[in-house]
Coordinates of C-alpha atoms and ligand atoms in Angstrom, one line a residue:
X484 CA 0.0 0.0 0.0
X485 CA 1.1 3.4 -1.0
X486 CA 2.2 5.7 1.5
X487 CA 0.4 8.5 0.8
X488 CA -2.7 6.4 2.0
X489 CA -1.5 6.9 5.4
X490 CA -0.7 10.5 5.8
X491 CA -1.2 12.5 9.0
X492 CA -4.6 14.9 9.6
X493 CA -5.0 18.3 7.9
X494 CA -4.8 19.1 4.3
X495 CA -1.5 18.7 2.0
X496 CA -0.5 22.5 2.7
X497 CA -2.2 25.8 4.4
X498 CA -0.4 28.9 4.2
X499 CA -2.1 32.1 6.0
X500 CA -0.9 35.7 5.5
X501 CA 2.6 34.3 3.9
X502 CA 5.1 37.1 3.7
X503 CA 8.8 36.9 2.6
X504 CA 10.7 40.2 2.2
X505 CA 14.5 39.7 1.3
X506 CA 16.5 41.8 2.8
X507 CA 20.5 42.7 1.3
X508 CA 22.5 44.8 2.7
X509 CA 22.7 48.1 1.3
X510 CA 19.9 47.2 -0.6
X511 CA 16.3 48.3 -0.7
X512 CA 14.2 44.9 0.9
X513 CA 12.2 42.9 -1.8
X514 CA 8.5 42.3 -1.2
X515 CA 8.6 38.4 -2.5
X516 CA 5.5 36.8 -1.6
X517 CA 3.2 39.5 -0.2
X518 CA 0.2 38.1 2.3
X519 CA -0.9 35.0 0.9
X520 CA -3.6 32.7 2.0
X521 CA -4.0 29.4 0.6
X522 CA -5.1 25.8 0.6
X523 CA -4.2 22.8 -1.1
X524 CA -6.2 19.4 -0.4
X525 CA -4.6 16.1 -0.7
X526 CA -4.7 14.4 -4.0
X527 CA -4.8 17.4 -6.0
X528 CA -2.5 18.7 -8.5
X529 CA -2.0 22.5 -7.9
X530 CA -0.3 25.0 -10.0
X531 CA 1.4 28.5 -9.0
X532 CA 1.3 30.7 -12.0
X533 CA 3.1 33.9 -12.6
X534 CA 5.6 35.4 -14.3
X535 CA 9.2 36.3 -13.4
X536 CA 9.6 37.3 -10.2
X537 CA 6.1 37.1 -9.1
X538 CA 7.4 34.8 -6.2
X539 CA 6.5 31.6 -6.9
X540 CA 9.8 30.0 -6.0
X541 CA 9.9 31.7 -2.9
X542 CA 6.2 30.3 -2.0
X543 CA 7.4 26.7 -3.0
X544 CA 11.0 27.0 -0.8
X545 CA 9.5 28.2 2.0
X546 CA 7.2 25.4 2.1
X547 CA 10.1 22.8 1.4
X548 CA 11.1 24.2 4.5
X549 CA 14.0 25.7 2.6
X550 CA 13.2 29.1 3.3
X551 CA 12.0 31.0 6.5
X552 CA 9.1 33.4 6.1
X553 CA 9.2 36.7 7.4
X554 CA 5.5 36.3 8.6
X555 CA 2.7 33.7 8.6
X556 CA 1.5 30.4 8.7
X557 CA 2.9 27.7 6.8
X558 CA 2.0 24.2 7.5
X559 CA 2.7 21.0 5.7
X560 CA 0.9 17.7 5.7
X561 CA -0.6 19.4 9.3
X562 CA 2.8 19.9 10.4
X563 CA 5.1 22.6 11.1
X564 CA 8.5 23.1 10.1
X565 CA 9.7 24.5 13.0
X566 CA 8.4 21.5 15.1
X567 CA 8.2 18.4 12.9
X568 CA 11.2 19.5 9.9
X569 CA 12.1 15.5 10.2
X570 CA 8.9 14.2 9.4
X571 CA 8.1 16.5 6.8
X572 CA 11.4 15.5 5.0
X573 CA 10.4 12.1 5.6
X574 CA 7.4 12.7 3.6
X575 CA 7.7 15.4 1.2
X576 CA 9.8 15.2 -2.8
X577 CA 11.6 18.2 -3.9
X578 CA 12.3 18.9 -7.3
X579 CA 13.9 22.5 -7.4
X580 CA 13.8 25.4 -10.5
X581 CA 17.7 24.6 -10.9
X582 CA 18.6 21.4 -9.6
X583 CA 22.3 20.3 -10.0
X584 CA 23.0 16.9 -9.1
X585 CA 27.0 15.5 -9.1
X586 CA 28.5 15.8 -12.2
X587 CA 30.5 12.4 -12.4
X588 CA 27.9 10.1 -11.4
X589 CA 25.7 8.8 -13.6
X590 CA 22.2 8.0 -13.8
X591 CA 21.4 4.9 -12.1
X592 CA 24.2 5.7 -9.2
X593 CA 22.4 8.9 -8.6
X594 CA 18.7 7.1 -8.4
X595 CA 20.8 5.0 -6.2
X596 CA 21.7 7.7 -4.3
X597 CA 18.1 9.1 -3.9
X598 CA 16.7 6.0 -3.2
X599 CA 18.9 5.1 -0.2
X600 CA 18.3 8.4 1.8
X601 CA 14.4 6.9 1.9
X602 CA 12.8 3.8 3.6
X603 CA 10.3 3.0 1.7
X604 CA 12.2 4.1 -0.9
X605 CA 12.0 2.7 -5.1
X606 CA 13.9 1.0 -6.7
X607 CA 16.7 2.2 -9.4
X608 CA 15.0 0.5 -12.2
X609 CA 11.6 1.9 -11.2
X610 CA 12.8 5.6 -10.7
X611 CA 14.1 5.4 -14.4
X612 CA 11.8 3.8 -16.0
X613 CA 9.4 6.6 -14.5
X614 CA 10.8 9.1 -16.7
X615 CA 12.2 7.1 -19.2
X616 CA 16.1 7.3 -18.9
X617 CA 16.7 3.6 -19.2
X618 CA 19.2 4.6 -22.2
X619 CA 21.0 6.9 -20.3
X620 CA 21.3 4.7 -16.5
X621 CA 25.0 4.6 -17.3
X622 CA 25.0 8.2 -18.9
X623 CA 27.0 10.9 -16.2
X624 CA 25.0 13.8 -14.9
X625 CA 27.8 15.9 -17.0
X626 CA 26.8 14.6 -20.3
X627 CA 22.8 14.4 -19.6
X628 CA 20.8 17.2 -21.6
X629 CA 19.1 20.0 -20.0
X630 CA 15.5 18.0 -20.6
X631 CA 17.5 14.5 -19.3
X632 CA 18.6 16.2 -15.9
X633 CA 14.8 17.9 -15.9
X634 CA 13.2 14.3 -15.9
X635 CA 16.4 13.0 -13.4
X636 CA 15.7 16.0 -10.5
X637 CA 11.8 14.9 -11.2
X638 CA 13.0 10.6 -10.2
X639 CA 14.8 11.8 -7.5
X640 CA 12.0 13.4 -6.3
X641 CA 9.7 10.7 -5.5
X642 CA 13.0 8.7 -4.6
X643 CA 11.0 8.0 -1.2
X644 CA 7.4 7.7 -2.3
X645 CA 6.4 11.1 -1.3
X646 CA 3.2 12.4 -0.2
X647 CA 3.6 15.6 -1.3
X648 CA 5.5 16.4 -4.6
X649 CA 7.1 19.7 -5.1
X650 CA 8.3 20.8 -8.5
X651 CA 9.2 24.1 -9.6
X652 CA 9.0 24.6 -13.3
X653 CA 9.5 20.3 -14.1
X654 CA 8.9 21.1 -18.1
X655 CA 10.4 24.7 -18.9
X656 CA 12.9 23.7 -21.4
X657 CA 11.9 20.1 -22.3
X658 CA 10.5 19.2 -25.8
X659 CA 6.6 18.6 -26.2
X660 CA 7.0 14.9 -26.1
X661 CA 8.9 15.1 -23.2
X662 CA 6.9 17.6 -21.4
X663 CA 3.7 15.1 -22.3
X664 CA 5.6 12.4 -20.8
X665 CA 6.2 14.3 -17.7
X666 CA 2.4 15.3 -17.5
X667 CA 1.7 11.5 -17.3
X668 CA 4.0 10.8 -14.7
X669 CA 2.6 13.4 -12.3
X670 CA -1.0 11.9 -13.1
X671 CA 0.1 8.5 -12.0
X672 CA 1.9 9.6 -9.5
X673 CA -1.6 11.5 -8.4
X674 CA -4.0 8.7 -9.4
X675 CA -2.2 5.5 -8.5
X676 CA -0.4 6.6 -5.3
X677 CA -2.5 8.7 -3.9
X678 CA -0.2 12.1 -4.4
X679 CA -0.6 16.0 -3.8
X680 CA 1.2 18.1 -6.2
X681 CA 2.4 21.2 -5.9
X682 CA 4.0 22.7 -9.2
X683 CA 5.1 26.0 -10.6
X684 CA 5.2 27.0 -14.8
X685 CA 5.3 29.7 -16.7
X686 CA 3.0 27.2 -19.5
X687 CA -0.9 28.9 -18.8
X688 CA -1.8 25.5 -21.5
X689 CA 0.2 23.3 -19.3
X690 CA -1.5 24.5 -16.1
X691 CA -4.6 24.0 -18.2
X692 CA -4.3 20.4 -19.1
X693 CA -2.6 19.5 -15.8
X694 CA -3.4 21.2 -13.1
X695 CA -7.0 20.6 -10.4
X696 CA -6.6 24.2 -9.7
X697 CA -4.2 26.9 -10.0
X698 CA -3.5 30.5 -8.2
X699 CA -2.3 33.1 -10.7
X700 CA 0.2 35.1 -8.2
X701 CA 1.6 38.7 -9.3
X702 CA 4.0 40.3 -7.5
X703 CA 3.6 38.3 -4.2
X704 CA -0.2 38.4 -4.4
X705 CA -2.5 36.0 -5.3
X706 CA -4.4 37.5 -8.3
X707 CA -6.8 34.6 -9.1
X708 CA -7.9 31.0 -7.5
X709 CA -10.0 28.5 -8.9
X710 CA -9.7 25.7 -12.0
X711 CA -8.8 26.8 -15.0
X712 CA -12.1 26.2 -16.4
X713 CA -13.6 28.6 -13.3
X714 CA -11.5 31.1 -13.8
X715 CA -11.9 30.9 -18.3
X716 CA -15.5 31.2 -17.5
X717 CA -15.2 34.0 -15.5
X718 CA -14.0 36.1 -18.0
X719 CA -17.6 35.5 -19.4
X720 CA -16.2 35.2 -23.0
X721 CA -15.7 32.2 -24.7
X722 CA -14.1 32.6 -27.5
X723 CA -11.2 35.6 -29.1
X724 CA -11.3 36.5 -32.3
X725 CA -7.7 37.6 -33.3
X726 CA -7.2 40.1 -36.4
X727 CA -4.1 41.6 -37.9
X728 CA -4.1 44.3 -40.8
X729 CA -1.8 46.8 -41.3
X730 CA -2.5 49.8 -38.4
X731 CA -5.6 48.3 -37.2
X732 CA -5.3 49.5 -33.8
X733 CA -5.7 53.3 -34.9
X734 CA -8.4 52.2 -37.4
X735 CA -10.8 51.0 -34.0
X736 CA -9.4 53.9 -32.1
X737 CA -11.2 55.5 -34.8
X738 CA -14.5 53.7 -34.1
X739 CA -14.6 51.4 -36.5
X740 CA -16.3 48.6 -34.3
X741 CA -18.9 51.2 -33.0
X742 CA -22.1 49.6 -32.4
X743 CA -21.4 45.9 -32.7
X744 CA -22.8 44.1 -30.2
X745 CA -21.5 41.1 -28.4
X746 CA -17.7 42.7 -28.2
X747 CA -17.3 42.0 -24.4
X748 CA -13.5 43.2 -24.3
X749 CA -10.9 44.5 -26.9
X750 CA -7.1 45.3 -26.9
X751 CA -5.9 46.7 -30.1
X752 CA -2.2 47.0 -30.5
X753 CA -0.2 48.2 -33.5
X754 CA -1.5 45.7 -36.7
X755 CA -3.1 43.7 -34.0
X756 CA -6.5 43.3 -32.5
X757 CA -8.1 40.9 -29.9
X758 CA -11.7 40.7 -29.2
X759 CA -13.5 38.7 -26.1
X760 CA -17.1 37.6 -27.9
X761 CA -19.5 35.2 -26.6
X762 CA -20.2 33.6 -30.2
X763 CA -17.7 34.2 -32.9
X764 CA -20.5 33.4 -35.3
X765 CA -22.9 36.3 -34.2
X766 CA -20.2 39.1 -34.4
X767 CA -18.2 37.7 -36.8
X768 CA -20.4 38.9 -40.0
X769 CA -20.8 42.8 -38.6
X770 CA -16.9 42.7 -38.0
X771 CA -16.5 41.8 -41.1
X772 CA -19.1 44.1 -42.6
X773 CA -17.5 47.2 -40.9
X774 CA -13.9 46.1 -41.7
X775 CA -15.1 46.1 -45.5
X776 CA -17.0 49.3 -45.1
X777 CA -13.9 51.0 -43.7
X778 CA -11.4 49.6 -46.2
X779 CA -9.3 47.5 -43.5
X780 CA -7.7 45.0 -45.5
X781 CA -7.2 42.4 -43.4
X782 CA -4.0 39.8 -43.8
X783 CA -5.2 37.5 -40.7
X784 CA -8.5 36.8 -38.9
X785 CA -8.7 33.5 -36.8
X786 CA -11.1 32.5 -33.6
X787 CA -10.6 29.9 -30.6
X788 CA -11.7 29.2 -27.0
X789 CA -10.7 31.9 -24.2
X790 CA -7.5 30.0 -22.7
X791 CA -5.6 30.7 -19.3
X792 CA -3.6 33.3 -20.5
X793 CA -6.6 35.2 -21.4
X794 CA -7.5 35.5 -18.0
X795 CA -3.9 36.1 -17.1
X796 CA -4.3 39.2 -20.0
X797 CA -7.5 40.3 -18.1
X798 CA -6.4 40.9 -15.1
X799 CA -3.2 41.7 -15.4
X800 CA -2.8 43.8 -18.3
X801 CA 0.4 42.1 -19.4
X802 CA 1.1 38.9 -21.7
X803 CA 3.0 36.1 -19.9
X804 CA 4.3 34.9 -22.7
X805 CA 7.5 33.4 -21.9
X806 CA 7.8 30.5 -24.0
X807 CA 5.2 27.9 -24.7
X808 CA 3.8 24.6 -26.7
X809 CA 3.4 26.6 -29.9
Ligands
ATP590 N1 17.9 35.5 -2.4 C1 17.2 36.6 -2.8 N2 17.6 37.8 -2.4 C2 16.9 38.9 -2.8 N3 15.9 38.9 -3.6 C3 15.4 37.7 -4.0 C4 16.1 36.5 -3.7 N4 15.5 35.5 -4.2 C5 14.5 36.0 -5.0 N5 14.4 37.4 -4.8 C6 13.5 38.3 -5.4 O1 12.2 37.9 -5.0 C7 11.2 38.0 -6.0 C8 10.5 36.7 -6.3 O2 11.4 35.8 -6.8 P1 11.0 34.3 -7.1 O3 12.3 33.5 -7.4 O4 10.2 33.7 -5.9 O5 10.1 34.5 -8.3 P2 9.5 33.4 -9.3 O6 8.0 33.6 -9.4 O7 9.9 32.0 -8.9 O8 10.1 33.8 -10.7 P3 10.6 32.9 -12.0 O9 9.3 32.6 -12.8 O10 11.5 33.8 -12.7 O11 11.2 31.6 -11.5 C9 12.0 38.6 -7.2 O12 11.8 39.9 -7.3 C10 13.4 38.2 -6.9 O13 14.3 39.1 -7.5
MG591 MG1 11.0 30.5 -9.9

């Protein structure tokens, strides 16, 4: 029987008024992570999304126990870190934004490794065969790719049949066969033993596809909470219509959308210009009608659903955009 089936009371994590300021000397102190509440149950797969900076690494290393906060609660599988760090370790899999393991070993001595600091612990074979590295078990760390060490720090991870996973930014970098490969492990990992996850990425469609619920964090705050499809339908637009001609931007400035209804939001940028609709194939013929009236010529015009970064758009103001599956 799995382990995680016999975890202690309380849910997976609970933070309350979380603060971290940094503080260098002769420096002004950094905000990090600036009051924030949260929950995550057991057996979900959660997801802190944000862009650089926004503290999301701070959030995860302070509840690794890696970190101190400046102010409020953090507690782990109902524990505290300042009362119970053994057991925590005992139960908890780190897999950090920048992990770097020794550079001489090689694969299967560093699953080796892993495995031995744990009882229960998996076996070698197991741990690679989890993320697919049986090729590489006598590879060195040195001569692993940036995706192979990825998928390595992720094995060492759940070395001793964590609880509660930690991984900060597992598939920034890897290729999308990689990154799907990685999705499935996590769901296993969540669906046969009995997991939490806690995960970080700057991927909104990863987040999407992967994650129970997500906070969108910004500058130390959380910004948004929910699942990605409660926080898509709380935009309360479900599809974009994307169009590019040349200086379209100044052309609606102008007012050439004026009186179309079912436009619930628009950003127009230089030859660019994004529309929140409820149904693409109401508006679409009056946008068209106008465009035609006013002479736009239009090189590009294409619809889809409202996604995660949409909402990160909304209420941010910004693109995350960062990288992504494209
Ligand atoms: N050791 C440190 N000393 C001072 N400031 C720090 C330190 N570590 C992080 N910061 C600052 O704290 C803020 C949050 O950083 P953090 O690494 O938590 O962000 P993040 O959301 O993980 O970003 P990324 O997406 O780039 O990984 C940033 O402004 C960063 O410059
Ligand atoms: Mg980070």
């Amino acid at each position: 029987m799995s382990r995680a089936a016999h975890g202690g009371r309380g849910p997976a994590i609970r933070l309350a008024g979380l603060r971290k300021v940094y503080t260098t000397r002769g420096r002004p102190p950094v905000v990090a992570v600036d009051g924030l509440d949260l929950t995550v149950e057991r057996g979900e797969i959660f997801g802190l999304l944000g862009p650089n900076g926004a503290g999301k690494t701070t959030t995860v290393e302070i509840c690794e126990g890696l970190l101190d906060a400046t102010e409020g609660v953090v507690e782990v599988l109902g524990m505290d870190w300042g009362g119970d760090a053994e057991q925590i370790r005992a139960r908890i899999g780190v897999s950090l934004q920048d992990t770097r393991l020794f550079e001489k070993q090689t694969v299967a001595e560093l699953c080796a490794l892993f495995a031995g600091l744990y009882e229960p612990s998996r076996s070698v074979e197991e741990l690679i065969a989890l993320v697919q590295l049986e090729e590489k078990a006598d590879t060195r760390y040195a001569h692993l790719s940036g995706g192979q060490r990825q998928r390595l720090a992720v094995a060492t991870a759940l070395a001793g049949r964590p609880e509660l996973l930690f991984l900060d930014e597992p598939t920034t970098g890897l290729d999308p066969q990689s990154r799907r490969s990685l999705w499935d492990v996590i769901r296993a990992y969540r669906d046969e033993d009995g997991g939490t996850v806690v995960l970080t990425t700057h991927y909104m469609e990863e987040a999407a596809q992967l994650c129970d619920r997500v906070m969108v964090v910004d500058h130390g705050r959380s910004i948004a909470l929910g699942s990605p499809a409660e926080l898509i339908a709380g935009l309360g637009a479900a599809h974009v219509v994307e169009a590019r001609a040349p200086g379209l931007a100044a052309r609606v400035d102008g007012g050439v959308l004026e009186g179309i209804e079912g436009i619930l939001e628009r950003h127009a940028n230089g030859d660019r210009l994004h529309l929140s609709v409820t149904a693409p194939h109401v508006v679409l013929p009056g946008i068209l009608r106008a465009f035609e009236r006013a002479g736009v010529e239009l090189e590009a015009l294409t619809t889809r659903h409202t996604s995660l970064e949409d909402v990160f758009v909304h209420l941010t103001g910004r693109q995350l955009r960062d990288g992504g599956e494209s």
